[in-house]
Amino acid sequence: MVEPPTPPPVCSGQGQYLSWVWQFTRDGPPESIAPILASNGLGITLKAFDGTDWMSVYDSSPQAVSGPNQVAALAQYFEGQGVPFHAWAVIKGLDPIREAQMAAEVLGAGARSLYIDLEPWAGFWQGTAEAARAFGQELRRLQPNAVVIVAIDPRPWVVPLMPLAEFASFSNALAPLIYWQSFNSQGNLDRFISSGYPPGPGGITPEFLLDVTSSVLAPYGLPLEPVGQGSTGDINLWVRFLDHASRAGMTDVSVWRYGVTDPQVWALLSARAGVPC
């Protein structure tokens, strides 16, 4: 068993800021990612597995996650570069016990937290509420004190499609996807209105999405750590997103995803985040 690295201290800032990384072949190799994140005081959350497949099945990079030993090696590398290391995974619910074991292995290998990408679309969650409970029970049996965060599409008509109550019962926080660009369509506008959340004159803005999300996810009683859209065409929308999230008490923010994010976003987050000591 590879011992996880001891995380270096991180100077305090306005909150924890992370960048999501999907595949090294898509987002770049660790040696190009780490300096950018380190110089801007940001952490990483790296995809470790998908269902019961480690990411090396999908990512042809020799550095892709192939199991807990590679997680430990990557955790040691990024932490050594001053980049707090977190991980994420897609949980499908078809083999919840094995998925829970893999999640526990990732956490045990040095990930500071695990984000669970919980969505109802093809290629994502396919299980039942009972499968969600089984996953949570096994994960907490193996890692009772680990930090687990559920990333969720917070649109009001999407949330009921997922067993979110079951996932929330063993999680520390929710990470709503605040995609003001992707969600800005007439179809979404109509659905927001029909769901009882009519946008104001500005339409589907970061502020509107954060407000709706706060309302929709309030019953779950967990802190919210929103995920902003990195591929934004207007950096001012990121400023508004961060300002509104901060006013709402959402100080921990992440960015989807490294390979498509406007460099201006890194500079903006750097100005607001604490840099590694």
PDB file of C-alpha atoms in Angstrom:
ATOM      1  CA  MET A   1       0.000   0.000   0.000  1.00  0.00           C
ATOM      2  CA  VAL A   2       1.456   3.349  -1.030  1.00  0.00           C
ATOM      3  CA  GLU A   3       1.346   5.879   1.785  1.00  0.00           C
ATOM      4  CA  PRO A   4      -0.475   9.079   0.769  1.00  0.00           C
ATOM      5  CA  PRO A   5       1.622  12.244   0.799  1.00  0.00           C
ATOM      6  CA  THR A   6       1.331  14.776   3.590  1.00  0.00           C
ATOM      7  CA  PRO A   7      -0.416  17.852   2.113  1.00  0.00           C
ATOM      8  CA  PRO A   8       1.576  21.087   2.352  1.00  0.00           C
ATOM      9  CA  PRO A   9      -0.026  24.025   4.154  1.00  0.00           C
ATOM     10  CA  VAL A  10      -2.020  26.454   2.056  1.00  0.00           C
ATOM     11  CA  CYS A  11      -2.283  30.115   2.953  1.00  0.00           C
ATOM     12  CA  SER A  12      -5.806  31.298   3.638  1.00  0.00           C
ATOM     13  CA  GLY A  13      -7.753  33.058   0.883  1.00  0.00           C
ATOM     14  CA  GLN A  14     -11.366  33.856   0.156  1.00  0.00           C
ATOM     15  CA  GLY A  15     -12.081  30.177  -0.395  1.00  0.00           C
ATOM     16  CA  GLN A  16     -10.852  26.983  -2.003  1.00  0.00           C
ATOM     17  CA  TYR A  17     -10.537  27.237  -5.778  1.00  0.00           C
ATOM     18  CA  LEU A  18     -10.066  24.141  -7.928  1.00  0.00           C
ATOM     19  CA  SER A  19      -9.838  23.289 -11.613  1.00  0.00           C
ATOM     20  CA  TRP A  20     -11.425  20.110 -12.927  1.00  0.00           C
ATOM     21  CA  VAL A  21      -9.249  17.979 -15.218  1.00  0.00           C
ATOM     22  CA  TRP A  22     -10.901  15.341 -17.391  1.00  0.00           C
ATOM     23  CA  GLN A  23      -8.174  13.577 -19.391  1.00  0.00           C
ATOM     24  CA  PHE A  24      -4.502  14.386 -19.751  1.00  0.00           C
ATOM     25  CA  THR A  25      -4.796  13.770 -23.503  1.00  0.00           C
ATOM     26  CA  ARG A  26      -7.494  16.474 -23.650  1.00  0.00           C
ATOM     27  CA  ASP A  27      -6.385  18.951 -20.991  1.00  0.00           C
ATOM     28  CA  GLY A  28      -2.601  18.588 -21.100  1.00  0.00           C
ATOM     29  CA  PRO A  29       0.022  16.588 -19.170  1.00  0.00           C
ATOM     30  CA  PRO A  30       0.600  17.069 -15.443  1.00  0.00           C
ATOM     31  CA  GLU A  31       3.858  18.924 -16.039  1.00  0.00           C
ATOM     32  CA  SER A  32       2.049  21.646 -18.003  1.00  0.00           C
ATOM     33  CA  ILE A  33      -0.992  21.826 -15.728  1.00  0.00           C
ATOM     34  CA  ALA A  34       0.769  21.978 -12.359  1.00  0.00           C
ATOM     35  CA  PRO A  35       2.779  25.206 -12.907  1.00  0.00           C
ATOM     36  CA  ILE A  36      -0.296  27.140 -14.069  1.00  0.00           C
ATOM     37  CA  LEU A  37      -2.401  26.026 -11.125  1.00  0.00           C
ATOM     38  CA  ALA A  38       0.421  26.520  -8.627  1.00  0.00           C
ATOM     39  CA  SER A  39       1.222  30.027  -9.832  1.00  0.00           C
ATOM     40  CA  ASN A  40      -2.429  31.008  -9.452  1.00  0.00           C
ATOM     41  CA  GLY A  41      -2.996  29.401  -6.049  1.00  0.00           C
ATOM     42  CA  LEU A  42      -5.400  26.760  -7.390  1.00  0.00           C
ATOM     43  CA  GLY A  43      -5.964  23.082  -6.690  1.00  0.00           C
ATOM     44  CA  ILE A  44      -6.870  20.253  -9.056  1.00  0.00           C
ATOM     45  CA  THR A  45      -9.674  17.731  -9.079  1.00  0.00           C
ATOM     46  CA  LEU A  46      -8.691  14.947 -11.473  1.00  0.00           C
ATOM     47  CA  LYS A  47     -10.951  12.285 -12.938  1.00  0.00           C
ATOM     48  CA  ALA A  48      -9.913   8.929 -11.483  1.00  0.00           C
ATOM     49  CA  PHE A  49     -12.527   6.479 -12.726  1.00  0.00           C
ATOM     50  CA  ASP A  50     -15.755   6.060 -14.658  1.00  0.00           C
ATOM     51  CA  GLY A  51     -18.116   3.381 -13.372  1.00  0.00           C
ATOM     52  CA  THR A  52     -15.791   0.465 -12.636  1.00  0.00           C
ATOM     53  CA  ASP A  53     -13.132   1.520 -15.184  1.00  0.00           C
ATOM     54  CA  TRP A  54     -10.032   3.456 -14.217  1.00  0.00           C
ATOM     55  CA  MET A  55      -9.417   6.452 -16.465  1.00  0.00           C
ATOM     56  CA  SER A  56      -6.534   4.742 -18.278  1.00  0.00           C
ATOM     57  CA  VAL A  57      -9.262   2.896 -20.212  1.00  0.00           C
ATOM     58  CA  TYR A  58     -10.296   6.209 -21.793  1.00  0.00           C
ATOM     59  CA  ASP A  59      -7.175   8.359 -21.510  1.00  0.00           C
ATOM     60  CA  SER A  60      -4.205   7.136 -23.550  1.00  0.00           C
ATOM     61  CA  SER A  61      -1.724   9.258 -21.587  1.00  0.00           C
ATOM     62  CA  PRO A  62       0.815   7.076 -19.745  1.00  0.00           C
ATOM     63  CA  GLN A  63       0.089   9.238 -16.691  1.00  0.00           C
ATOM     64  CA  ALA A  64      -3.646   8.526 -16.666  1.00  0.00           C
ATOM     65  CA  VAL A  65      -5.062   6.952 -13.520  1.00  0.00           C
ATOM     66  CA  SER A  66      -4.705   3.180 -13.767  1.00  0.00           C
ATOM     67  CA  GLY A  67      -5.337   2.401 -10.110  1.00  0.00           C
ATOM     68  CA  PRO A  68      -4.602   3.608  -6.575  1.00  0.00           C
ATOM     69  CA  ASN A  69      -0.823   3.493  -7.030  1.00  0.00           C
ATOM     70  CA  GLN A  70      -1.040   5.983  -9.881  1.00  0.00           C
ATOM     71  CA  VAL A  71      -3.404   8.152  -7.830  1.00  0.00           C
ATOM     72  CA  ALA A  72      -0.768   8.201  -5.085  1.00  0.00           C
ATOM     73  CA  ALA A  73       1.960   9.110  -7.580  1.00  0.00           C
ATOM     74  CA  LEU A  74      -0.118  11.954  -9.035  1.00  0.00           C
ATOM     75  CA  ALA A  75      -1.129  13.186  -5.590  1.00  0.00           C
ATOM     76  CA  GLN A  76       2.512  13.277  -4.555  1.00  0.00           C
ATOM     77  CA  TYR A  77       3.490  15.105  -7.749  1.00  0.00           C
ATOM     78  CA  PHE A  78       0.805  17.798  -7.615  1.00  0.00           C
ATOM     79  CA  GLU A  79       1.108  18.339  -3.872  1.00  0.00           C
ATOM     80  CA  GLY A  80       4.867  18.598  -4.308  1.00  0.00           C
ATOM     81  CA  GLN A  81       4.281  21.346  -6.862  1.00  0.00           C
ATOM     82  CA  GLY A  82       2.088  23.246  -4.393  1.00  0.00           C
ATOM     83  CA  VAL A  83      -1.206  22.150  -5.975  1.00  0.00           C
ATOM     84  CA  PRO A  84      -3.791  20.646  -3.577  1.00  0.00           C
ATOM     85  CA  PHE A  85      -4.892  17.322  -5.084  1.00  0.00           C
ATOM     86  CA  HIS A  86      -8.523  16.220  -5.238  1.00  0.00           C
ATOM     87  CA  ALA A  87     -10.246  13.672  -7.481  1.00  0.00           C
ATOM     88  CA  TRP A  88     -13.585  13.043  -9.156  1.00  0.00           C
ATOM     89  CA  ALA A  89     -15.445  10.137 -10.671  1.00  0.00           C
ATOM     90  CA  VAL A  90     -18.627   9.211 -12.488  1.00  0.00           C
ATOM     91  CA  ILE A  91     -20.676   6.766 -10.421  1.00  0.00           C
ATOM     92  CA  LYS A  92     -23.076   4.662 -12.497  1.00  0.00           C
ATOM     93  CA  GLY A  93     -24.672   2.478  -9.825  1.00  0.00           C
ATOM     94  CA  LEU A  94     -24.507  -0.797 -11.761  1.00  0.00           C
ATOM     95  CA  ASP A  95     -21.890  -2.226  -9.392  1.00  0.00           C
ATOM     96  CA  PRO A  96     -22.134   0.122  -6.403  1.00  0.00           C
ATOM     97  CA  ILE A  97     -19.975  -1.948  -4.057  1.00  0.00           C
ATOM     98  CA  ARG A  98     -17.042  -2.043  -6.467  1.00  0.00           C
ATOM     99  CA  GLU A  99     -17.478   1.652  -7.248  1.00  0.00           C
ATOM    100  CA  ALA A 100     -17.425   2.413  -3.525  1.00  0.00           C
ATOM    101  CA  GLN A 101     -14.258   0.373  -3.114  1.00  0.00           C
ATOM    102  CA  MET A 102     -12.592   2.298  -5.954  1.00  0.00           C
ATOM    103  CA  ALA A 103     -13.705   5.592  -4.419  1.00  0.00           C
ATOM    104  CA  ALA A 104     -12.229   4.538  -1.074  1.00  0.00           C
ATOM    105  CA  GLU A 105      -8.983   3.535  -2.770  1.00  0.00           C
ATOM    106  CA  VAL A 106      -8.691   6.956  -4.424  1.00  0.00           C
ATOM    107  CA  LEU A 107      -9.252   8.709  -1.113  1.00  0.00           C
ATOM    108  CA  GLY A 108      -6.839   6.394   0.639  1.00  0.00           C
ATOM    109  CA  ALA A 109      -4.166   7.087  -1.982  1.00  0.00           C
ATOM    110  CA  GLY A 110      -4.013  10.790  -1.221  1.00  0.00           C
ATOM    111  CA  ALA A 111      -6.990  12.643  -2.711  1.00  0.00           C
ATOM    112  CA  ARG A 112      -8.095  15.330  -0.271  1.00  0.00           C
ATOM    113  CA  SER A 113     -11.688  14.864  -1.392  1.00  0.00           C
ATOM    114  CA  LEU A 114     -13.727  12.984  -3.976  1.00  0.00           C
ATOM    115  CA  TYR A 115     -16.285  14.686  -6.206  1.00  0.00           C
ATOM    116  CA  ILE A 116     -19.041  12.399  -7.472  1.00  0.00           C
ATOM    117  CA  ASP A 117     -20.408  13.504 -10.848  1.00  0.00           C
ATOM    118  CA  LEU A 118     -24.094  12.583 -10.522  1.00  0.00           C
ATOM    119  CA  GLU A 119     -26.119  13.205 -13.684  1.00  0.00           C
ATOM    120  CA  PRO A 120     -29.068  11.399 -15.319  1.00  0.00           C
ATOM    121  CA  TRP A 121     -27.788  11.472 -18.900  1.00  0.00           C
ATOM    122  CA  ALA A 122     -26.436   8.612 -21.036  1.00  0.00           C
ATOM    123  CA  GLY A 123     -23.119   7.374 -19.690  1.00  0.00           C
ATOM    124  CA  PHE A 124     -23.789   8.596 -16.154  1.00  0.00           C
ATOM    125  CA  TRP A 125     -25.983   7.276 -13.311  1.00  0.00           C
ATOM    126  CA  GLN A 126     -27.994   4.184 -14.261  1.00  0.00           C
ATOM    127  CA  GLY A 127     -28.754   2.709 -10.861  1.00  0.00           C
ATOM    128  CA  THR A 128     -31.560   2.809  -8.322  1.00  0.00           C
ATOM    129  CA  ALA A 129     -32.046   4.554  -5.005  1.00  0.00           C
ATOM    130  CA  GLU A 130     -31.086   1.297  -3.312  1.00  0.00           C
ATOM    131  CA  ALA A 131     -27.843   1.223  -5.308  1.00  0.00           C
ATOM    132  CA  ALA A 132     -27.112   4.765  -4.128  1.00  0.00           C
ATOM    133  CA  ARG A 133     -27.633   3.717  -0.513  1.00  0.00           C
ATOM    134  CA  ALA A 134     -25.414   0.652  -0.977  1.00  0.00           C
ATOM    135  CA  PHE A 135     -22.666   2.803  -2.492  1.00  0.00           C
ATOM    136  CA  GLY A 136     -22.819   5.286   0.368  1.00  0.00           C
ATOM    137  CA  GLN A 137     -22.862   2.652   3.083  1.00  0.00           C
ATOM    138  CA  GLU A 138     -19.842   0.854   1.657  1.00  0.00           C
ATOM    139  CA  LEU A 139     -17.900   4.052   1.019  1.00  0.00           C
ATOM    140  CA  ARG A 140     -18.507   5.305   4.555  1.00  0.00           C
ATOM    141  CA  ARG A 141     -17.614   1.905   5.998  1.00  0.00           C
ATOM    142  CA  LEU A 142     -14.265   2.119   4.229  1.00  0.00           C
ATOM    143  CA  GLN A 143     -13.687   5.885   4.522  1.00  0.00           C
ATOM    144  CA  PRO A 144     -15.822   7.215   7.385  1.00  0.00           C
ATOM    145  CA  ASN A 145     -14.048  10.572   7.623  1.00  0.00           C
ATOM    146  CA  ALA A 146     -13.333  11.350   3.964  1.00  0.00           C
ATOM    147  CA  VAL A 147     -14.681  14.469   2.260  1.00  0.00           C
ATOM    148  CA  VAL A 148     -17.239  13.548  -0.407  1.00  0.00           C
ATOM    149  CA  ILE A 149     -18.926  16.147  -2.598  1.00  0.00           C
ATOM    150  CA  VAL A 150     -21.713  15.521  -5.105  1.00  0.00           C
ATOM    151  CA  ALA A 151     -21.613  17.496  -8.350  1.00  0.00           C
ATOM    152  CA  ILE A 152     -25.153  17.918  -9.628  1.00  0.00           C
ATOM    153  CA  ASP A 153     -27.029  19.569 -12.493  1.00  0.00           C
ATOM    154  CA  PRO A 154     -29.208  21.906 -10.380  1.00  0.00           C
ATOM    155  CA  ARG A 155     -31.888  22.765 -12.922  1.00  0.00           C
ATOM    156  CA  PRO A 156     -35.233  22.225 -11.144  1.00  0.00           C
ATOM    157  CA  TRP A 157     -36.536  19.644 -13.611  1.00  0.00           C
ATOM    158  CA  VAL A 158     -33.279  17.632 -13.549  1.00  0.00           C
ATOM    159  CA  VAL A 159     -32.759  17.257  -9.795  1.00  0.00           C
ATOM    160  CA  PRO A 160     -35.759  14.902  -9.305  1.00  0.00           C
ATOM    161  CA  LEU A 161     -34.306  12.501 -11.883  1.00  0.00           C
ATOM    162  CA  MET A 162     -31.487  11.583  -9.498  1.00  0.00           C
ATOM    163  CA  PRO A 163     -31.434   9.846  -6.076  1.00  0.00           C
ATOM    164  CA  LEU A 164     -29.944  13.013  -4.610  1.00  0.00           C
ATOM    165  CA  ALA A 165     -31.381  12.519  -1.134  1.00  0.00           C
ATOM    166  CA  GLU A 166     -29.559   9.195  -0.867  1.00  0.00           C
ATOM    167  CA  PHE A 167     -26.259  10.703  -2.042  1.00  0.00           C
ATOM    168  CA  ALA A 168     -26.667  13.783   0.139  1.00  0.00           C
ATOM    169  CA  SER A 169     -27.115  11.557   3.200  1.00  0.00           C
ATOM    170  CA  PHE A 170     -23.436  10.538   3.144  1.00  0.00           C
ATOM    171  CA  SER A 171     -21.896  13.632   1.506  1.00  0.00           C
ATOM    172  CA  ASN A 172     -20.287  16.765   2.922  1.00  0.00           C
ATOM    173  CA  ALA A 173     -21.363  19.249   0.256  1.00  0.00           C
ATOM    174  CA  LEU A 174     -23.058  19.685  -3.114  1.00  0.00           C
ATOM    175  CA  ALA A 175     -21.296  21.176  -6.148  1.00  0.00           C
ATOM    176  CA  PRO A 176     -23.986  22.572  -8.487  1.00  0.00           C
ATOM    177  CA  LEU A 177     -23.023  23.108 -12.123  1.00  0.00           C
ATOM    178  CA  ILE A 178     -23.562  26.812 -12.797  1.00  0.00           C
ATOM    179  CA  TYR A 179     -23.247  26.848 -16.579  1.00  0.00           C
ATOM    180  CA  TRP A 180     -24.668  30.211 -17.559  1.00  0.00           C
ATOM    181  CA  GLN A 181     -23.487  29.809 -21.155  1.00  0.00           C
ATOM    182  CA  SER A 182     -24.580  26.202 -21.785  1.00  0.00           C
ATOM    183  CA  PHE A 183     -27.920  26.720 -20.009  1.00  0.00           C
ATOM    184  CA  ASN A 184     -28.696  29.954 -21.857  1.00  0.00           C
ATOM    185  CA  SER A 185     -31.200  28.661 -24.428  1.00  0.00           C
ATOM    186  CA  GLN A 186     -34.848  29.220 -25.177  1.00  0.00           C
ATOM    187  CA  GLY A 187     -35.636  25.666 -24.161  1.00  0.00           C
ATOM    188  CA  ASN A 188     -34.078  26.150 -20.736  1.00  0.00           C
ATOM    189  CA  LEU A 189     -35.738  29.530 -20.366  1.00  0.00           C
ATOM    190  CA  ASP A 190     -39.128  27.932 -20.991  1.00  0.00           C
ATOM    191  CA  ARG A 191     -38.419  25.117 -18.538  1.00  0.00           C
ATOM    192  CA  PHE A 192     -37.339  27.535 -15.811  1.00  0.00           C
ATOM    193  CA  ILE A 193     -40.579  29.455 -16.266  1.00  0.00           C
ATOM    194  CA  SER A 194     -42.721  26.309 -16.225  1.00  0.00           C
ATOM    195  CA  SER A 195     -40.874  25.118 -13.099  1.00  0.00           C
ATOM    196  CA  GLY A 196     -41.816  28.284 -11.242  1.00  0.00           C
ATOM    197  CA  TYR A 197     -38.491  30.086 -11.606  1.00  0.00           C
ATOM    198  CA  PRO A 198     -38.945  32.813 -14.238  1.00  0.00           C
ATOM    199  CA  PRO A 199     -35.683  34.644 -14.989  1.00  0.00           C
ATOM    200  CA  GLY A 200     -35.554  38.397 -14.663  1.00  0.00           C
ATOM    201  CA  PRO A 201     -34.859  40.838 -17.486  1.00  0.00           C
ATOM    202  CA  GLY A 202     -31.235  39.688 -17.698  1.00  0.00           C
ATOM    203  CA  GLY A 203     -32.240  36.121 -18.533  1.00  0.00           C
ATOM    204  CA  ILE A 204     -30.183  33.112 -17.477  1.00  0.00           C
ATOM    205  CA  THR A 205     -27.390  34.907 -15.663  1.00  0.00           C
ATOM    206  CA  PRO A 206     -24.893  33.583 -13.101  1.00  0.00           C
ATOM    207  CA  GLU A 207     -26.855  35.381 -10.389  1.00  0.00           C
ATOM    208  CA  PHE A 208     -30.144  33.815 -11.494  1.00  0.00           C
ATOM    209  CA  LEU A 209     -28.674  30.308 -11.595  1.00  0.00           C
ATOM    210  CA  LEU A 210     -27.078  30.688  -8.167  1.00  0.00           C
ATOM    211  CA  ASP A 211     -30.345  31.938  -6.664  1.00  0.00           C
ATOM    212  CA  VAL A 212     -32.383  29.117  -8.197  1.00  0.00           C
ATOM    213  CA  THR A 213     -29.792  26.589  -7.110  1.00  0.00           C
ATOM    214  CA  SER A 214     -29.877  27.855  -3.528  1.00  0.00           C
ATOM    215  CA  SER A 215     -33.639  27.419  -3.475  1.00  0.00           C
ATOM    216  CA  VAL A 216     -33.759  24.016  -5.178  1.00  0.00           C
ATOM    217  CA  LEU A 217     -30.960  22.474  -3.106  1.00  0.00           C
ATOM    218  CA  ALA A 218     -31.840  24.057   0.244  1.00  0.00           C
ATOM    219  CA  PRO A 219     -33.854  21.014   1.433  1.00  0.00           C
ATOM    220  CA  TYR A 220     -30.704  18.886   1.413  1.00  0.00           C
ATOM    221  CA  GLY A 221     -29.057  21.058   4.070  1.00  0.00           C
ATOM    222  CA  LEU A 222     -25.529  20.858   2.692  1.00  0.00           C
ATOM    223  CA  PRO A 223     -22.995  23.588   1.833  1.00  0.00           C
ATOM    224  CA  LEU A 224     -22.915  24.553  -1.844  1.00  0.00           C
ATOM    225  CA  GLU A 225     -19.634  24.715  -3.775  1.00  0.00           C
ATOM    226  CA  PRO A 226     -20.576  25.907  -7.270  1.00  0.00           C
ATOM    227  CA  VAL A 227     -18.805  24.869 -10.463  1.00  0.00           C
ATOM    228  CA  GLY A 228     -18.388  27.740 -12.927  1.00  0.00           C
ATOM    229  CA  GLN A 229     -18.150  27.530 -16.696  1.00  0.00           C
ATOM    230  CA  GLY A 230     -14.531  27.988 -17.737  1.00  0.00           C
ATOM    231  CA  SER A 231     -15.262  28.422 -21.443  1.00  0.00           C
ATOM    232  CA  THR A 232     -16.851  31.788 -20.937  1.00  0.00           C
ATOM    233  CA  GLY A 233     -16.855  34.504 -23.557  1.00  0.00           C
ATOM    234  CA  ASP A 234     -17.060  37.316 -21.021  1.00  0.00           C
ATOM    235  CA  ILE A 235     -14.798  37.469 -17.975  1.00  0.00           C
ATOM    236  CA  ASN A 236     -17.203  39.936 -16.367  1.00  0.00           C
ATOM    237  CA  LEU A 237     -19.672  37.068 -15.997  1.00  0.00           C
ATOM    238  CA  TRP A 238     -17.056  35.279 -13.904  1.00  0.00           C
ATOM    239  CA  VAL A 239     -16.633  38.364 -11.738  1.00  0.00           C
ATOM    240  CA  ARG A 240     -20.401  38.473 -11.210  1.00  0.00           C
ATOM    241  CA  PHE A 241     -20.498  34.729 -10.525  1.00  0.00           C
ATOM    242  CA  LEU A 242     -17.790  34.937  -7.855  1.00  0.00           C
ATOM    243  CA  ASP A 243     -19.265  38.050  -6.261  1.00  0.00           C
ATOM    244  CA  HIS A 244     -22.770  36.613  -6.031  1.00  0.00           C
ATOM    245  CA  ALA A 245     -21.531  33.235  -4.814  1.00  0.00           C
ATOM    246  CA  SER A 246     -19.477  34.943  -2.111  1.00  0.00           C
ATOM    247  CA  ARG A 247     -22.439  37.024  -0.950  1.00  0.00           C
ATOM    248  CA  ALA A 248     -24.447  33.797  -0.708  1.00  0.00           C
ATOM    249  CA  GLY A 249     -21.773  32.189   1.451  1.00  0.00           C
ATOM    250  CA  MET A 250     -20.424  29.924  -1.302  1.00  0.00           C
ATOM    251  CA  THR A 251     -16.709  30.568  -0.905  1.00  0.00           C
ATOM    252  CA  ASP A 252     -15.431  27.274  -2.375  1.00  0.00           C
ATOM    253  CA  VAL A 253     -15.601  27.383  -6.172  1.00  0.00           C
ATOM    254  CA  SER A 254     -14.290  25.181  -8.977  1.00  0.00           C
ATOM    255  CA  VAL A 255     -13.907  25.530 -12.747  1.00  0.00           C
ATOM    256  CA  TRP A 256     -14.988  23.129 -15.477  1.00  0.00           C
ATOM    257  CA  ARG A 257     -12.506  22.459 -16.997  1.00  0.00           C
ATOM    258  CA  TYR A 258      -8.784  23.109 -17.339  1.00  0.00           C
ATOM    259  CA  GLY A 259      -8.417  22.518 -21.079  1.00  0.00           C
ATOM    260  CA  VAL A 260     -11.158  24.948 -22.140  1.00  0.00           C
ATOM    261  CA  THR A 261     -10.862  27.683 -19.522  1.00  0.00           C
ATOM    262  CA  ASP A 262     -10.099  31.253 -20.560  1.00  0.00           C
ATOM    263  CA  PRO A 263      -6.705  32.221 -19.034  1.00  0.00           C
ATOM    264  CA  GLN A 264      -8.360  35.361 -17.683  1.00  0.00           C
ATOM    265  CA  VAL A 265     -10.264  33.134 -15.272  1.00  0.00           C
ATOM    266  CA  TRP A 266      -7.002  31.888 -13.724  1.00  0.00           C
ATOM    267  CA  ALA A 267      -5.853  35.466 -13.211  1.00  0.00           C
ATOM    268  CA  LEU A 268      -9.166  36.420 -11.646  1.00  0.00           C
ATOM    269  CA  LEU A 269      -9.121  33.470  -9.256  1.00  0.00           C
ATOM    270  CA  SER A 270      -5.475  34.114  -8.446  1.00  0.00           C
ATOM    271  CA  ALA A 271      -6.321  37.623  -7.356  1.00  0.00           C
ATOM    272  CA  ARG A 272      -8.940  36.282  -4.938  1.00  0.00           C
ATOM    273  CA  ALA A 273      -7.337  33.060  -3.706  1.00  0.00           C
ATOM    274  CA  GLY A 274      -4.580  32.387  -1.215  1.00  0.00           C
ATOM    275  CA  VAL A 275      -1.363  31.202  -2.826  1.00  0.00           C
ATOM    276  CA  PRO A 276       0.391  28.042  -1.559  1.00  0.00           C
ATOM    277  CA  CYS A 277       2.791  28.794   1.315  1.00  0.00           C
TER     278      CYS A 277
END
